[in-house]
GROMACS .gro file of C-alpha atoms in nm:
model
  283
    1UNK     CA    1  -1.309  -3.276   0.952
    2UNK     CA    2  -1.583  -3.026   0.803
    3UNK     CA    3  -1.603  -2.798   0.475
    4UNK     CA    4  -1.622  -2.523   0.509
    5UNK     CA    5  -1.827  -2.285   0.335
    6UNK     CA    6  -1.820  -2.167  -0.007
    7UNK     CA    7  -1.827  -1.743  -0.005
    8UNK     CA    8  -2.154  -1.605  -0.165
    9UNK     CA    9  -2.086  -1.325  -0.361
   10UNK     CA   10  -2.342  -1.140  -0.572
   11UNK     CA   11  -2.486  -1.173  -0.884
   12UNK     CA   12  -2.296  -0.909  -0.991
   13UNK     CA   13  -1.925  -1.001  -0.911
   14UNK     CA   14  -1.772  -0.932  -1.356
   15UNK     CA   15  -1.785  -1.309  -1.499
   16UNK     CA   16  -1.432  -1.309  -1.616
   17UNK     CA   17  -1.051  -1.110  -1.421
   18UNK     CA   18  -0.754  -1.093  -1.608
   19UNK     CA   19  -0.581  -0.958  -1.240
   20UNK     CA   20  -0.713  -0.880  -0.878
   21UNK     CA   21  -0.466  -0.597  -0.724
   22UNK     CA   22  -0.427  -0.622  -0.360
   23UNK     CA   23  -0.358  -0.354  -0.098
   24UNK     CA   24  -0.156  -0.562   0.152
   25UNK     CA   25  -0.138  -0.426   0.517
   26UNK     CA   26  -0.474  -0.530   0.671
   27UNK     CA   27  -0.546  -0.614   0.329
   28UNK     CA   28  -0.473  -0.962   0.256
   29UNK     CA   29  -0.186  -0.948   0.653
   30UNK     CA   30  -0.361  -0.838   0.905
   31UNK     CA   31  -0.171  -0.768   1.216
   32UNK     CA   32   0.067  -1.061   1.247
   33UNK     CA   33   0.189  -0.926   0.919
   34UNK     CA   34   0.223  -1.264   0.762
   35UNK     CA   35   0.062  -1.407   0.533
   36UNK     CA   36  -0.099  -1.747   0.583
   37UNK     CA   37  -0.199  -2.048   0.398
   38UNK     CA   38  -0.528  -1.929   0.275
   39UNK     CA   39  -0.383  -1.641   0.087
   40UNK     CA   40  -0.016  -1.835  -0.067
   41UNK     CA   41  -0.317  -2.124  -0.214
   42UNK     CA   42  -0.546  -1.906  -0.348
   43UNK     CA   43  -0.270  -1.656  -0.482
   44UNK     CA   44  -0.140  -2.013  -0.658
   45UNK     CA   45  -0.491  -2.093  -0.754
   46UNK     CA   46  -0.560  -1.836  -0.963
   47UNK     CA   47  -0.201  -1.743  -1.127
   48UNK     CA   48  -0.265  -2.043  -1.270
   49UNK     CA   49  -0.616  -1.994  -1.366
   50UNK     CA   50  -0.374  -1.689  -1.577
   51UNK     CA   51  -0.462  -1.386  -1.360
   52UNK     CA   52  -0.302  -1.133  -1.258
   53UNK     CA   53  -0.190  -1.084  -0.841
   54UNK     CA   54  -0.115  -0.727  -0.778
   55UNK     CA   55  -0.011  -0.657  -0.513
   56UNK     CA   56  -0.054  -0.266  -0.433
   57UNK     CA   57   0.107  -0.119  -0.137
   58UNK     CA   58   0.255   0.147   0.074
   59UNK     CA   59   0.574  -0.067   0.155
   60UNK     CA   60   0.916  -0.017   0.003
   61UNK     CA   61   0.998  -0.290  -0.219
   62UNK     CA   62   1.268  -0.444   0.044
   63UNK     CA   63   1.005  -0.455   0.319
   64UNK     CA   64   0.660  -0.595   0.056
   65UNK     CA   65   0.963  -0.813  -0.163
   66UNK     CA   66   0.983  -1.115   0.149
   67UNK     CA   67   0.577  -1.162   0.105
   68UNK     CA   68   0.638  -1.180  -0.274
   69UNK     CA   69   0.814  -1.447  -0.239
   70UNK     CA   70   0.608  -1.648  -0.017
   71UNK     CA   71   0.288  -1.578  -0.229
   72UNK     CA   72   0.542  -1.643  -0.512
   73UNK     CA   73   0.441  -1.335  -0.706
   74UNK     CA   74   0.609  -1.233  -1.010
   75UNK     CA   75   0.392  -1.005  -1.166
   76UNK     CA   76   0.547  -0.580  -1.085
   77UNK     CA   77   0.446  -0.414  -0.773
   78UNK     CA   78   0.234  -0.162  -0.669
   79UNK     CA   79   0.484   0.033  -0.339
   80UNK     CA   80   0.517   0.351  -0.174
   81UNK     CA   81   0.184   0.456  -0.242
   82UNK     CA   82   0.180   0.426  -0.627
   83UNK     CA   83   0.506   0.596  -0.670
   84UNK     CA   84   0.737   0.260  -0.739
   85UNK     CA   85   0.683  -0.031  -0.961
   86UNK     CA   86   0.930  -0.286  -0.914
   87UNK     CA   87   0.988  -0.557  -1.101
   88UNK     CA   88   1.051  -0.865  -0.797
   89UNK     CA   89   1.244  -1.039  -0.944
   90UNK     CA   90   1.533  -0.803  -1.130
   91UNK     CA   91   1.542  -0.530  -0.813
   92UNK     CA   92   1.421  -0.284  -1.099
   93UNK     CA   93   1.240   0.022  -1.108
   94UNK     CA   94   0.988   0.074  -1.402
   95UNK     CA   95   0.820   0.390  -1.239
   96UNK     CA   96   0.947   0.571  -0.961
   97UNK     CA   97   0.802   0.901  -0.938
   98UNK     CA   98   1.050   1.113  -0.668
   99UNK     CA   99   0.931   1.454  -0.470
  100UNK     CA  100   1.073   1.756  -0.655
  101UNK     CA  101   1.422   1.767  -0.395
  102UNK     CA  102   1.273   2.187  -0.239
  103UNK     CA  103   0.939   2.096  -0.222
  104UNK     CA  104   1.062   1.767   0.026
  105UNK     CA  105   1.208   2.031   0.188
  106UNK     CA  106   0.962   2.303   0.239
  107UNK     CA  107   0.757   1.995   0.369
  108UNK     CA  108   1.024   1.878   0.622
  109UNK     CA  109   1.000   2.221   0.788
  110UNK     CA  110   0.689   2.177   0.831
  111UNK     CA  111   0.659   1.906   1.005
  112UNK     CA  112   0.930   1.934   1.181
  113UNK     CA  113   0.736   2.275   1.251
  114UNK     CA  114   0.501   2.062   1.486
  115UNK     CA  115   0.725   1.854   1.636
  116UNK     CA  116   0.611   1.449   1.472
  117UNK     CA  117   0.873   1.243   1.432
  118UNK     CA  118   0.895   1.155   1.071
  119UNK     CA  119   1.089   0.876   0.800
  120UNK     CA  120   1.243   0.982   0.488
  121UNK     CA  121   1.271   0.723   0.229
  122UNK     CA  122   1.499   0.768  -0.033
  123UNK     CA  123   1.669   0.475  -0.313
  124UNK     CA  124   1.439   0.211  -0.125
  125UNK     CA  125   1.659   0.299   0.182
  126UNK     CA  126   1.468   0.459   0.545
  127UNK     CA  127   1.574   0.773   0.681
  128UNK     CA  128   1.536   0.925   1.049
  129UNK     CA  129   1.677   1.232   1.181
  130UNK     CA  130   1.712   1.043   1.514
  131UNK     CA  131   1.567   0.685   1.623
  132UNK     CA  132   1.224   0.733   1.866
  133UNK     CA  133   1.121   0.402   2.006
  134UNK     CA  134   0.742   0.541   1.683
  135UNK     CA  135   1.103   0.492   1.477
  136UNK     CA  136   1.169   0.166   1.675
  137UNK     CA  137   0.865   0.025   1.601
  138UNK     CA  138   0.763   0.130   1.251
  139UNK     CA  139   1.125  -0.070   1.145
  140UNK     CA  140   1.044  -0.363   1.334
  141UNK     CA  141   0.643  -0.361   1.199
  142UNK     CA  142   0.790  -0.341   0.819
  143UNK     CA  143   1.090  -0.553   0.897
  144UNK     CA  144   1.362  -0.310   0.744
  145UNK     CA  145   1.738  -0.157   0.915
  146UNK     CA  146   1.650   0.263   0.921
  147UNK     CA  147   1.942   0.541   0.944
  148UNK     CA  148   1.974   0.786   1.174
  149UNK     CA  149   2.159   1.073   0.993
  150UNK     CA  150   2.061   1.371   1.249
  151UNK     CA  151   1.916   1.705   1.052
  152UNK     CA  152   1.723   1.573   0.817
  153UNK     CA  153   1.766   1.930   0.626
  154UNK     CA  154   2.116   1.938   0.599
  155UNK     CA  155   2.109   1.641   0.536
  156UNK     CA  156   1.856   1.589   0.208
  157UNK     CA  157   2.060   1.665  -0.150
  158UNK     CA  158   1.865   1.372  -0.354
  159UNK     CA  159   1.448   1.406  -0.406
  160UNK     CA  160   1.270   1.065  -0.112
  161UNK     CA  161   1.041   0.899  -0.291
  162UNK     CA  162   0.832   0.994   0.035
  163UNK     CA  163   0.852   1.086   0.372
  164UNK     CA  164   0.601   0.993   0.626
  165UNK     CA  165   0.434   1.124   0.988
  166UNK     CA  166   0.392   0.898   1.271
  167UNK     CA  167   0.116   1.053   1.552
  168UNK     CA  168  -0.150   0.962   1.727
  169UNK     CA  169  -0.452   0.974   1.465
  170UNK     CA  170  -0.668   1.208   1.611
  171UNK     CA  171  -0.291   1.486   1.573
  172UNK     CA  172  -0.220   1.352   1.208
  173UNK     CA  173  -0.600   1.366   1.088
  174UNK     CA  174  -0.547   1.777   1.223
  175UNK     CA  175  -0.190   1.823   1.082
  176UNK     CA  176  -0.300   1.631   0.679
  177UNK     CA  177  -0.588   1.930   0.738
  178UNK     CA  178  -0.290   2.151   0.775
  179UNK     CA  179  -0.129   2.054   0.567
  180UNK     CA  180  -0.354   2.037   0.286
  181UNK     CA  181  -0.385   2.418   0.355
  182UNK     CA  182  -0.026   2.425   0.312
  183UNK     CA  183   0.074   2.183   0.018
  184UNK     CA  184  -0.249   2.241  -0.151
  185UNK     CA  185  -0.302   1.999  -0.532
  186UNK     CA  186   0.136   1.982  -0.469
  187UNK     CA  187   0.166   1.675  -0.313
  188UNK     CA  188   0.067   1.371  -0.263
  189UNK     CA  189  -0.140   1.354   0.122
  190UNK     CA  190  -0.318   1.042   0.302
  191UNK     CA  191  -0.299   0.747   0.551
  192UNK     CA  192  -0.259   0.481   0.446
  193UNK     CA  193  -0.236   0.296   0.879
  194UNK     CA  194  -0.383   0.529   1.173
  195UNK     CA  195  -0.044   0.648   1.264
  196UNK     CA  196   0.119   0.699   0.970
  197UNK     CA  197   0.077   1.004   0.761
  198UNK     CA  198   0.140   0.954   0.402
  199UNK     CA  199   0.344   1.249   0.183
  200UNK     CA  200   0.476   1.194  -0.199
  201UNK     CA  201   0.429   1.296  -0.548
  202UNK     CA  202   0.109   1.490  -0.659
  203UNK     CA  203   0.128   1.225  -0.931
  204UNK     CA  204   0.132   0.893  -0.711
  205UNK     CA  205  -0.180   0.690  -0.653
  206UNK     CA  206  -0.241   0.335  -0.534
  207UNK     CA  207  -0.424   0.341  -0.861
  208UNK     CA  208  -0.188   0.561  -1.067
  209UNK     CA  209  -0.003   0.264  -1.014
  210UNK     CA  210  -0.252   0.007  -1.087
  211UNK     CA  211  -0.228   0.182  -1.392
  212UNK     CA  212   0.095   0.172  -1.507
  213UNK     CA  213   0.070  -0.157  -1.405
  214UNK     CA  214  -0.183  -0.279  -1.675
  215UNK     CA  215  -0.120  -0.063  -1.887
  216UNK     CA  216   0.267  -0.288  -1.928
  217UNK     CA  217   0.102  -0.644  -1.867
  218UNK     CA  218  -0.199  -0.578  -2.073
  219UNK     CA  219  -0.523  -0.588  -1.820
  220UNK     CA  220  -0.813  -0.338  -1.844
  221UNK     CA  221  -0.962  -0.179  -1.486
  222UNK     CA  222  -1.290  -0.333  -1.599
  223UNK     CA  223  -1.137  -0.666  -1.620
  224UNK     CA  224  -0.957  -0.626  -1.289
  225UNK     CA  225  -1.061  -0.709  -0.867
  226UNK     CA  226  -0.911  -0.432  -0.656
  227UNK     CA  227  -0.972  -0.503  -0.217
  228UNK     CA  228  -0.837  -0.217   0.037
  229UNK     CA  229  -0.932  -0.063   0.439
  230UNK     CA  230  -0.752   0.273   0.390
  231UNK     CA  231  -0.826   0.554   0.272
  232UNK     CA  232  -0.502   0.539   0.109
  233UNK     CA  233  -0.658   0.259  -0.050
  234UNK     CA  234  -0.996   0.429  -0.204
  235UNK     CA  235  -0.752   0.587  -0.578
  236UNK     CA  236  -0.719   0.155  -0.583
  237UNK     CA  237  -1.101   0.072  -0.541
  238UNK     CA  238  -1.129   0.393  -0.780
  239UNK     CA  239  -0.971   0.272  -1.086
  240UNK     CA  240  -1.067  -0.110  -1.066
  241UNK     CA  241  -1.370  -0.224  -1.206
  242UNK     CA  242  -1.474  -0.369  -0.919
  243UNK     CA  243  -1.404  -0.303  -0.606
  244UNK     CA  244  -1.414  -0.520  -0.249
  245UNK     CA  245  -1.366  -0.408   0.087
  246UNK     CA  246  -1.265  -0.611   0.390
  247UNK     CA  247  -1.529  -0.557   0.645
  248UNK     CA  248  -1.213  -0.428   0.889
  249UNK     CA  249  -1.239  -0.151   0.651
  250UNK     CA  250  -1.251   0.156   0.729
  251UNK     CA  251  -1.647   0.354   0.727
  252UNK     CA  252  -1.559   0.491   0.397
  253UNK     CA  253  -1.413   0.256   0.214
  254UNK     CA  254  -1.679   0.008   0.327
  255UNK     CA  255  -1.972   0.234   0.167
  256UNK     CA  256  -1.815   0.307  -0.207
  257UNK     CA  257  -1.745  -0.072  -0.197
  258UNK     CA  258  -1.870  -0.270  -0.431
  259UNK     CA  259  -1.841  -0.557  -0.221
  260UNK     CA  260  -1.810  -0.609   0.150
  261UNK     CA  261  -1.582  -0.887   0.181
  262UNK     CA  262  -1.479  -1.163   0.524
  263UNK     CA  263  -1.243  -0.949   0.767
  264UNK     CA  264  -0.878  -1.023   0.738
  265UNK     CA  265  -0.896  -1.236   1.007
  266UNK     CA  266  -1.071  -1.456   0.784
  267UNK     CA  267  -0.831  -1.400   0.484
  268UNK     CA  268  -1.144  -1.224   0.305
  269UNK     CA  269  -0.966  -1.196  -0.019
  270UNK     CA  270  -0.795  -1.589  -0.019
  271UNK     CA  271  -1.252  -1.618   0.053
  272UNK     CA  272  -1.326  -1.382  -0.254
  273UNK     CA  273  -1.069  -1.567  -0.516
  274UNK     CA  274  -1.174  -1.923  -0.428
  275UNK     CA  275  -1.453  -1.795  -0.468
  276UNK     CA  276  -1.451  -1.699  -0.827
  277UNK     CA  277  -1.214  -1.997  -0.912
  278UNK     CA  278  -1.518  -2.168  -0.827
  279UNK     CA  279  -1.751  -2.068  -1.044
  280UNK     CA  280  -1.658  -2.130  -1.325
  281UNK     CA  281  -1.754  -1.778  -1.453
  282UNK     CA  282  -1.372  -1.721  -1.511
  283UNK     CA  283  -1.300  -1.962  -1.799
   0.00000   0.00000   0.00000
């Protein structure tokens, strides 16, 4: 079997890395939603070398937990765009930043006036007003159950962790602009995938979530390499000392990154980890 060529890292790649922080969807896993063996092996090798590996995702904790088990990860995980930092072993939430109830109700009313499908997350459970093809597809994508509750405004009595609007990409772009005009800095508003518009507390971002993890685990931004592909990864990449975009990333992410690695289909994150460990500079 021919030897696989080693990825060449740029000269400015950090010589010492204490933590690797990676987005999940379209960065570490592709359209098949599987964490493949090369990535599992690379993560295990990084951990064996004493490097923290932190998954930083917009997903619910219950949705990302199976991937953590497959990868053998017990480092803290950042979920819900940074609204939650959880211990994968105990399931305990160390950080949980919710949307204030009245602000959430105002947001739901604004979205429903425009007749978009909306997901509501409370205590790591997913609720919708009614089951639609979009809701069914989302639940299948996340591999989670979904509960229908009828009128969300009448049902909601607890602050939600986040809200997600589902729709066509261009329609969501327009909605995002209008919501930013209406809510200003009162909401975090960002796309996770082209057809998901995420709404959360303004205190939330993947960068703030990873900053919390860094304080808990004892590493710094300067010692961190972060990987991402989408709009909601920008704060993550900006927080880290060194940023890597997968080649399939959005244009804005590609422009901001310090380095572009192979795409998710070629397990680019794994290739970078392999090259880092092969270089011997982290010893």
